Amino acid sequence: RDFTERCVQCSEVNWGLTDGGRFYCRTCHNVTERTREVVNTDFIPNTRVQTISKGLRNQEKTGIGCEWYVCEGFQFVLKKQAEALEALGVCPQMKNEVLYNFWRRYLQKSKQAYCNRPAGETVQALSACNSSTDVDSEADRPSFLHCLSLSESEGDLETDCSFASSASKISESASVCSGSVDGNLYLMKNQKEKLRMTMPMTLSFCYMALLWLREPVTLSDLLRFVVEGHIPYFNVFRHFPEKMKLCGLDLKIFCVESWPVYEEVHNKMLELAAFLDLPRFPDVTDSCFLHPDMLCMKYLMEANLPDELHNWTCRVVRKIGIGEADFLTLVPGNKSTRNVKYDVLAAALIVVVLKLLFLLDDHYEWLLSDFAEERNKNNKEGSPYFEFKKWYKVIKHSLDVEQKKLDEERAKYLWRCEKPLFYSANVKSKVLKRRQMVVNLQNQFGKLSGSVRPAEKPNPSSFLLSWSEENTDGSCFHGHSLKGILQEKRGLLAAMNPDYWLGTIKLCNEKLCGHPAHYREVDFPQSYHFVLRLFSFLLRMNPSYIHDEVCVIEHKLFYKKLCKKPKPNIRIRK
Amino acid sequence: SHEHKLNFRKSKEVCLSYIQDAMLQKQWKRAAEFLTFYIESVEKDFSREYMGPSEIIWRIGTEILCHHSQGSIKELSSFIELMKTSGIKRYLKVCLEHIFHLLCNGLIEEAYQNLSLAESWRHGERTVIQDKEMKLIQAYRGLLDYHSWAKQKNILLEHGQDGVEDLSVEQEMHSCFRKAAVNLKEIIKIPGVWDVFVKCLVDLLEFYGDHDEARQVLNDYAYNSKFPANPNAHVYLYQFLKRHGESKKSLISALKVLHDTVPSHELMIDFSTMLQKSKKRKKRRLGLEVIFAALDYAGGKENVKAWSCLARQMKQIVTSEKHLDWIKQEWNSRKDWWPAFHFSRYLAKRNWQENESLSYEKALVAGILLGKDCKYFKYVSHQGCKAQVKRFRILKKFVNKHSPVCLRISG
């Protein structure tokens, strides 16, 4: 015990040694970077990696880099994501306050939940953090005991792991190295732990923060930005500082090779909110972007539908009470409230309204359209009658073009980046060679393909489809009128269409089969499928999710009628 | 419906299908474009699948470079060099295909260098397949040695004519011969189709007067049951025997198998002619069978030699009135379709216009088989007589004379 420096925080000289071999001040629990020489670690796989104990000054010689813990890595990722969101226009509070606080709370909660501290060791992990607001300030980097035992990852990278011959079972992880200090422990099985951090969860954090701030970004927008590359997620290690070296099991943790899935991110977000014991989120009122009244307006514009339909979506919202703050606002842990997916809800509302007005049974809507066409021939002034057929043609054309582009983008999606990853040092040269070959081949065939790959990502946009009233070809339907399909009834405008068909007679129990309804294209009218397809494209999700929501809304809307004896066919008189 | 999920494997599968579509439609630029996005899958290639990403890239890349307007042999070569290093198991295969490309582009020197390089490649234990590939590589080197030998030989012959002696060329030639012979002999030991190698080897052996060995090689190639059935083997053997003036008997036996496997072959005419001249009745019978069979195929329809061979035999039989039953037997299975196939009015006109000799021979056959009233004979003989061509008058007379005999046949 020859360490005689004064503690930075409390100026005492009262040092102890943590399990990780680091000096900590017994008075104020400040943990330092200084370590006792323990083990000489060469970078050999299959050896147990104890705490790497080269002092910081030896970094350059060994090239191993500094010690870093997995949580620090995630912290860095979140910081980068928040910065990206800020660049997209999200308010700076997100990064500096909201997200940061959520993360801190997570660290506190997760450490307290499962850390086994040996007797006498009471390091308060975040005492250092409290003193600064900057998330990644080095001096305050919290150090964690490396006895984190965490459940196994279902990573995408099992195949990468096969590079190392004996690393197929993670339970034998003692023999596998990682650049992070606790990488191998991070992936070990443990039933006690529930909410171990994963890459998809970083998006859950982001979304949660966005929701807290009621920013005008839906989850589907967020995920789309990720896929389009505006938010760091894939190959995020590219942004890690030089000193933080990734290898071995770090790859399993930080490398993602699949697009984030809406359901997964959303569900994790709910779990997280409950886990962090968060209070009721700020109210989603009707002036919020996420409120169905607002979001419907946006989607109606994007779908090139008449503005007049907005009145109808608002009516439905009021009728079934889903515009109330109590319904829309997230209350973590409250299982009884159905947790709201704002984007899906808004899209489904529009679908329901279309069904109310046009029936969408592959028959009635075309009749109405012919009728409107007739009216339009005779009536040249004022806003034209909305013709479903015209709209269908315009949308179908654009949708097909955009879908084709999207399909090609999926085929052209690149997962790897210029910075190669090695599972372990003995494959490093092979990996580098391969990377070089890839680059050479890409150059050679790139020249042959004749086209220059755009170096810039397309600018992120909130709207996937846009329509302008300035177009003289009549392809913008915003201003079109619904006159032809409405009638006055007792002072109110009502649809001429008297019928409605339900997507399902009875909603399934979500707990049993995961979905309230089961969508199969062949079971439903083609117009209905078309409309689902449109929103499925805009939201980047399967039509069945939207259909689920449509069924739920319908059941709320026609609740009274359904309570009576259900008729054998599912058509309802309104 | 469109899946909105995506992972590495799925996106590469989709990418590959775009590449395949583009290639099938010969859109090489588009194929190259999508290939650039597929290439990174090689970083996840663990050589477990039957055809992994690096092999796919090698094959697709080669195709694109071969067909793309900007794909020169130079570009192809540098690409292939890259591919050679990407998979140890495939090394020899890639080398071999590279050599084929070089040969197709006339780069013989370079091909030879690559062959030598490949031959000297060592990497641990060789698998059975790699053994075979190595043998092939050596065989092709032997082939190129033969090619050199042939060049030297020609130089020598030229100089010989000029009266110039050239020892160094001669030595060079002999050394090429030795190298070539060794490798060529090796490869033909393995069951396979080695036409090119066999021909070259036989050429070498014949030049140096080693006829016995040449015959041995050809016999083996033709009759070794382990080797796949190969009509060419018999053709080569026949040609060899003919060159060396072998007996009719051995020539006939050489062609027998060919008749069984390729009854429409050109050589069947020679075969039939030889058989016809035989003293043995069985052989003559076979001769008739052979020539009829040869004309069953569309390839023989306008072959004057074939028709004249048949015509000759039939004329002889009819004149002698012996063995009419032979013709009858042959005609039995053909009378339903040969008339439309060979002796239609349309063909009569066409044959007469295009090829008088052809129409003559055919008319003779038609007249015998179908009688003098058949369309073909009538038209052609009429035309021939009108044009005052002597042989047609004779033909007419002949058929008329033997008309009752012909009736017996066609009846």
mmCIF file of N, CA and C in Angstrom, chain A residues 305-371:
data_model
loop_
_atom_site.group_PDB
_atom_site.id
_atom_site.type_symbol
_atom_site.label_atom_id
_atom_site.label_comp_id
_atom_site.label_asym_id
_atom_site.label_seq_id
_atom_site.Cartn_x
_atom_site.Cartn_y
_atom_site.Cartn_z
ATOM 1 N N LEU A 305 -55.159 12.297 -49.046
ATOM 2 C CA LEU A 305 -56.610 12.205 -48.887
ATOM 3 C C LEU A 305 -57.179 13.588 -48.582
ATOM 4 N N PRO A 306 -58.463 13.756 -48.844
ATOM 5 C CA PRO A 306 -59.055 15.086 -48.620
ATOM 6 C C PRO A 306 -58.949 15.530 -47.169
ATOM 7 N N ASP A 307 -58.683 16.824 -46.999
ATOM 8 C CA ASP A 307 -58.586 17.368 -45.654
ATOM 9 C C ASP A 307 -59.879 17.161 -44.883
ATOM 10 N N GLU A 308 -60.983 17.135 -45.612
ATOM 11 C CA GLU A 308 -62.286 17.003 -44.939
ATOM 12 C C GLU A 308 -62.377 15.735 -44.097
ATOM 13 N N LEU A 309 -61.594 14.747 -44.441
ATOM 14 C CA LEU A 309 -61.642 13.498 -43.675
ATOM 15 C C LEU A 309 -61.206 13.720 -42.235
ATOM 16 N N HIS A 310 -60.467 14.802 -42.037
ATOM 17 C CA HIS A 310 -59.977 15.066 -40.684
ATOM 18 C C HIS A 310 -61.130 15.248 -39.707
ATOM 19 N N ASN A 311 -62.207 15.884 -40.183
ATOM 20 C CA ASN A 311 -63.354 16.046 -39.295
ATOM 21 C C ASN A 311 -63.829 14.694 -38.788
ATOM 22 N N TRP A 312 -63.785 13.756 -39.689
ATOM 23 C CA TRP A 312 -64.284 12.431 -39.348
ATOM 24 C C TRP A 312 -63.386 11.705 -38.373
ATOM 25 N N THR A 313 -62.093 11.842 -38.562
ATOM 26 C CA THR A 313 -61.203 11.163 -37.610
ATOM 27 C C THR A 313 -61.386 11.766 -36.225
ATOM 28 N N CYS A 314 -61.569 13.099 -36.220
ATOM 29 C CA CYS A 314 -61.777 13.731 -34.913
ATOM 30 C C CYS A 314 -63.070 13.246 -34.278
ATOM 31 N N ARG A 315 -64.091 13.083 -35.097
ATOM 32 C CA ARG A 315 -65.363 12.594 -34.570
ATOM 33 C C ARG A 315 -65.225 11.216 -33.961
ATOM 34 N N VAL A 316 -64.529 10.360 -34.673
ATOM 35 C CA VAL A 316 -64.359 8.991 -34.157
ATOM 36 C C VAL A 316 -63.571 9.025 -32.854
ATOM 37 N N VAL A 317 -62.540 9.873 -32.835
ATOM 38 C CA VAL A 317 -61.711 9.982 -31.629
ATOM 39 C C VAL A 317 -62.568 10.381 -30.437
ATOM 40 N N ARG A 318 -63.422 11.371 -30.691
ATOM 41 C CA ARG A 318 -64.276 11.835 -29.589
ATOM 42 C C ARG A 318 -65.239 10.746 -29.174
ATOM 43 N N LYS A 319 -65.805 10.094 -30.168
ATOM 44 C CA LYS A 319 -66.855 9.099 -29.875
ATOM 45 C C LYS A 319 -66.332 7.973 -28.996
ATOM 46 N N ILE A 320 -65.114 7.511 -29.275
ATOM 47 C CA ILE A 320 -64.639 6.368 -28.492
ATOM 48 C C ILE A 320 -63.672 6.794 -27.389
ATOM 49 N N GLY A 321 -63.560 8.090 -27.196
ATOM 50 C CA GLY A 321 -62.828 8.574 -26.033
ATOM 51 C C GLY A 321 -61.336 8.361 -26.064
ATOM 52 N N ILE A 322 -60.771 8.239 -27.267
ATOM 53 C CA ILE A 322 -59.329 8.017 -27.276
ATOM 54 C C ILE A 322 -58.548 9.317 -27.421
ATOM 55 N N GLY A 323 -59.245 10.445 -27.313
ATOM 56 C CA GLY A 323 -58.538 11.712 -27.372
ATOM 57 C C GLY A 323 -58.209 12.243 -25.991
ATOM 58 N N GLU A 324 -58.653 11.503 -24.992
ATOM 59 C CA GLU A 324 -58.419 11.951 -23.627
ATOM 60 C C GLU A 324 -56.974 11.747 -23.222
ATOM 61 N N ALA A 325 -56.498 12.709 -22.454
ATOM 62 C CA ALA A 325 -55.109 12.600 -21.995
ATOM 63 C C ALA A 325 -54.906 11.331 -21.178
ATOM 64 N N ASP A 326 -55.926 10.974 -20.433
ATOM 65 C CA ASP A 326 -55.794 9.786 -19.583
ATOM 66 C C ASP A 326 -55.589 8.525 -20.407
ATOM 67 N N PHE A 327 -56.218 8.517 -21.581
ATOM 68 C CA PHE A 327 -56.059 7.332 -22.424
ATOM 69 C C PHE A 327 -54.701 7.340 -23.108
ATOM 70 N N LEU A 328 -54.288 8.515 -23.564
ATOM 71 C CA LEU A 328 -53.103 8.585 -24.426
ATOM 72 C C LEU A 328 -51.792 8.640 -23.662
ATOM 73 N N THR A 329 -51.857 9.053 -22.420
ATOM 74 C CA THR A 329 -50.595 9.273 -21.717
ATOM 75 C C THR A 329 -50.080 7.984 -21.106
ATOM 76 N N LEU A 330 -48.819 7.808 -21.206
ATOM 77 C CA LEU A 330 -48.203 6.574 -20.709
ATOM 78 C C LEU A 330 -48.083 6.615 -19.196
ATOM 79 N N VAL A 331 -48.626 5.596 -18.568
ATOM 80 C CA VAL A 331 -48.439 5.440 -17.128
ATOM 81 C C VAL A 331 -47.682 4.144 -16.932
ATOM 82 N N PRO A 332 -46.403 4.233 -16.646
ATOM 83 C CA PRO A 332 -45.593 3.019 -16.608
ATOM 84 C C PRO A 332 -46.096 2.019 -15.593
ATOM 85 N N GLY A 333 -46.069 0.771 -15.976
ATOM 86 C CA GLY A 333 -46.439 -0.275 -15.043
ATOM 87 C C GLY A 333 -47.932 -0.516 -14.970
ATOM 88 N N ASN A 334 -48.723 0.359 -15.537
ATOM 89 C CA ASN A 334 -50.157 0.176 -15.464
ATOM 90 C C ASN A 334 -50.582 -0.789 -16.551
ATOM 91 N N LYS A 335 -50.809 -2.017 -16.151
ATOM 92 C CA LYS A 335 -51.070 -3.035 -17.159
ATOM 93 C C LYS A 335 -52.456 -2.923 -17.769
ATOM 94 N N SER A 336 -53.355 -2.283 -17.026
ATOM 95 C CA SER A 336 -54.727 -2.303 -17.526
ATOM 96 C C SER A 336 -54.912 -1.353 -18.695
ATOM 97 N N THR A 337 -54.158 -0.275 -18.714
ATOM 98 C CA THR A 337 -54.323 0.621 -19.871
ATOM 99 C C THR A 337 -53.578 0.027 -21.060
ATOM 100 N N ARG A 338 -54.276 -0.048 -22.128
ATOM 101 C CA ARG A 338 -53.607 -0.550 -23.324
ATOM 102 C C ARG A 338 -52.582 0.468 -23.764
ATOM 103 N N ASN A 339 -51.387 0.034 -23.897
ATOM 104 C CA ASN A 339 -50.377 1.007 -24.208
ATOM 105 C C ASN A 339 -50.431 1.425 -25.658
ATOM 106 N N VAL A 340 -50.447 2.724 -25.821
ATOM 107 C CA VAL A 340 -50.852 3.299 -27.088
ATOM 108 C C VAL A 340 -49.681 3.428 -28.040
ATOM 109 N N LYS A 341 -49.895 2.996 -29.257
ATOM 110 C CA LYS A 341 -48.904 3.240 -30.309
ATOM 111 C C LYS A 341 -49.484 4.332 -31.190
ATOM 112 N N TYR A 342 -48.986 5.513 -31.022
ATOM 113 C CA TYR A 342 -49.619 6.685 -31.615
ATOM 114 C C TYR A 342 -49.708 6.622 -33.128
ATOM 115 N N ASP A 343 -48.620 6.158 -33.736
ATOM 116 C CA ASP A 343 -48.602 6.130 -35.194
ATOM 117 C C ASP A 343 -49.595 5.101 -35.732
ATOM 118 N N VAL A 344 -49.601 3.934 -35.131
ATOM 119 C CA VAL A 344 -50.509 2.885 -35.591
ATOM 120 C C VAL A 344 -51.956 3.314 -35.361
ATOM 121 N N LEU A 345 -52.187 3.952 -34.205
ATOM 122 C CA LEU A 345 -53.524 4.403 -33.877
ATOM 123 C C LEU A 345 -54.045 5.384 -34.913
ATOM 124 N N ALA A 346 -53.210 6.363 -35.246
ATOM 125 C CA ALA A 346 -53.640 7.372 -36.217
ATOM 126 C C ALA A 346 -53.929 6.747 -37.568
ATOM 127 N N ALA A 347 -53.052 5.853 -37.993
ATOM 128 C CA ALA A 347 -53.257 5.209 -39.288
ATOM 129 C C ALA A 347 -54.534 4.397 -39.282
ATOM 130 N N ALA A 348 -54.743 3.656 -38.186
ATOM 131 C CA ALA A 348 -55.938 2.809 -38.104
ATOM 132 C C ALA A 348 -57.205 3.651 -38.100
ATOM 133 N N LEU A 349 -57.148 4.811 -37.460
ATOM 134 C CA LEU A 349 -58.309 5.706 -37.450
ATOM 135 C C LEU A 349 -58.700 6.096 -38.856
ATOM 136 N N ILE A 350 -57.696 6.427 -39.637
ATOM 137 C CA ILE A 350 -57.980 6.817 -41.016
ATOM 138 C C ILE A 350 -58.611 5.653 -41.764
ATOM 139 N N VAL A 351 -58.093 4.458 -41.537
ATOM 140 C CA VAL A 351 -58.661 3.288 -42.210
ATOM 141 C C VAL A 351 -60.114 3.097 -41.810
ATOM 142 N N VAL A 352 -60.388 3.257 -40.525
ATOM 143 C CA VAL A 352 -61.769 3.094 -40.054
ATOM 144 C C VAL A 352 -62.674 4.130 -40.705
ATOM 145 N N VAL A 353 -62.199 5.363 -40.771
ATOM 146 C CA VAL A 353 -62.998 6.424 -41.388
ATOM 147 C C VAL A 353 -63.261 6.110 -42.849
ATOM 148 N N LEU A 354 -62.264 5.610 -43.525
ATOM 149 C CA LEU A 354 -62.452 5.240 -44.942
ATOM 150 C C LEU A 354 -63.488 4.141 -45.056
ATOM 151 N N LYS A 355 -63.454 3.229 -44.137
ATOM 152 C CA LYS A 355 -64.449 2.163 -44.157
ATOM 153 C C LYS A 355 -65.839 2.717 -43.879
ATOM 154 N N LEU A 356 -65.913 3.663 -42.960
ATOM 155 C CA LEU A 356 -67.206 4.254 -42.636
ATOM 156 C C LEU A 356 -67.796 4.952 -43.850
ATOM 157 N N LEU A 357 -66.965 5.688 -44.549
ATOM 158 C CA LEU A 357 -67.469 6.491 -45.652
ATOM 159 C C LEU A 357 -67.551 5.728 -46.966
ATOM 160 N N PHE A 358 -66.603 4.831 -47.190
ATOM 161 C CA PHE A 358 -66.556 4.161 -48.489
ATOM 162 C C PHE A 358 -66.847 2.677 -48.438
ATOM 163 N N LEU A 359 -67.007 2.160 -47.286
ATOM 164 C CA LEU A 359 -67.294 0.740 -47.033
ATOM 165 C C LEU A 359 -66.121 -0.173 -47.388
ATOM 166 N N LEU A 360 -65.464 0.083 -48.510
ATOM 167 C CA LEU A 360 -64.292 -0.695 -48.943
ATOM 168 C C LEU A 360 -64.608 -2.187 -49.027
ATOM 169 N N ASP A 361 -65.671 -2.487 -49.761
ATOM 170 C CA ASP A 361 -65.984 -3.905 -49.957
ATOM 171 C C ASP A 361 -65.748 -4.323 -51.397
ATOM 172 N N ASP A 362 -64.907 -3.565 -52.089
ATOM 173 C CA ASP A 362 -64.597 -3.823 -53.497
ATOM 174 C C ASP A 362 -65.784 -3.543 -54.404
ATOM 175 N N HIS A 363 -66.743 -2.840 -53.895
ATOM 176 C CA HIS A 363 -67.931 -2.618 -54.706
ATOM 177 C C HIS A 363 -68.458 -1.211 -54.515
ATOM 178 N N TYR A 364 -68.807 -0.923 -53.276
ATOM 179 C CA TYR A 364 -69.459 0.341 -52.968
ATOM 180 C C TYR A 364 -68.562 1.536 -53.284
ATOM 181 N N GLU A 365 -67.314 1.441 -52.971
ATOM 182 C CA GLU A 365 -66.425 2.587 -53.168
ATOM 183 C C GLU A 365 -66.297 2.945 -54.639
ATOM 184 N N TRP A 366 -66.369 1.931 -55.508
ATOM 185 C CA TRP A 366 -66.279 2.222 -56.942
ATOM 186 C C TRP A 366 -67.562 2.852 -57.451
ATOM 187 N N LEU A 367 -68.679 2.434 -56.866
ATOM 188 C CA LEU A 367 -69.957 3.047 -57.206
ATOM 189 C C LEU A 367 -69.953 4.522 -56.866
ATOM 190 N N LEU A 368 -69.527 4.780 -55.645
ATOM 191 C CA LEU A 368 -69.452 6.166 -55.189
ATOM 192 C C LEU A 368 -68.538 6.962 -56.107
ATOM 193 N N SER A 369 -67.484 6.306 -56.518
ATOM 194 C CA SER A 369 -66.507 6.998 -57.348
ATOM 195 C C SER A 369 -67.108 7.336 -58.705
ATOM 196 N N ASP A 370 -67.832 6.402 -59.278
ATOM 197 C CA ASP A 370 -68.474 6.675 -60.573
ATOM 198 C C ASP A 370 -69.445 7.826 -60.446
ATOM 199 N N PHE A 371 -70.182 7.797 -59.356
ATOM 200 C CA PHE A 371 -71.127 8.858 -59.067
ATOM 201 C C PHE A 371 -70.421 10.202 -59.002
#
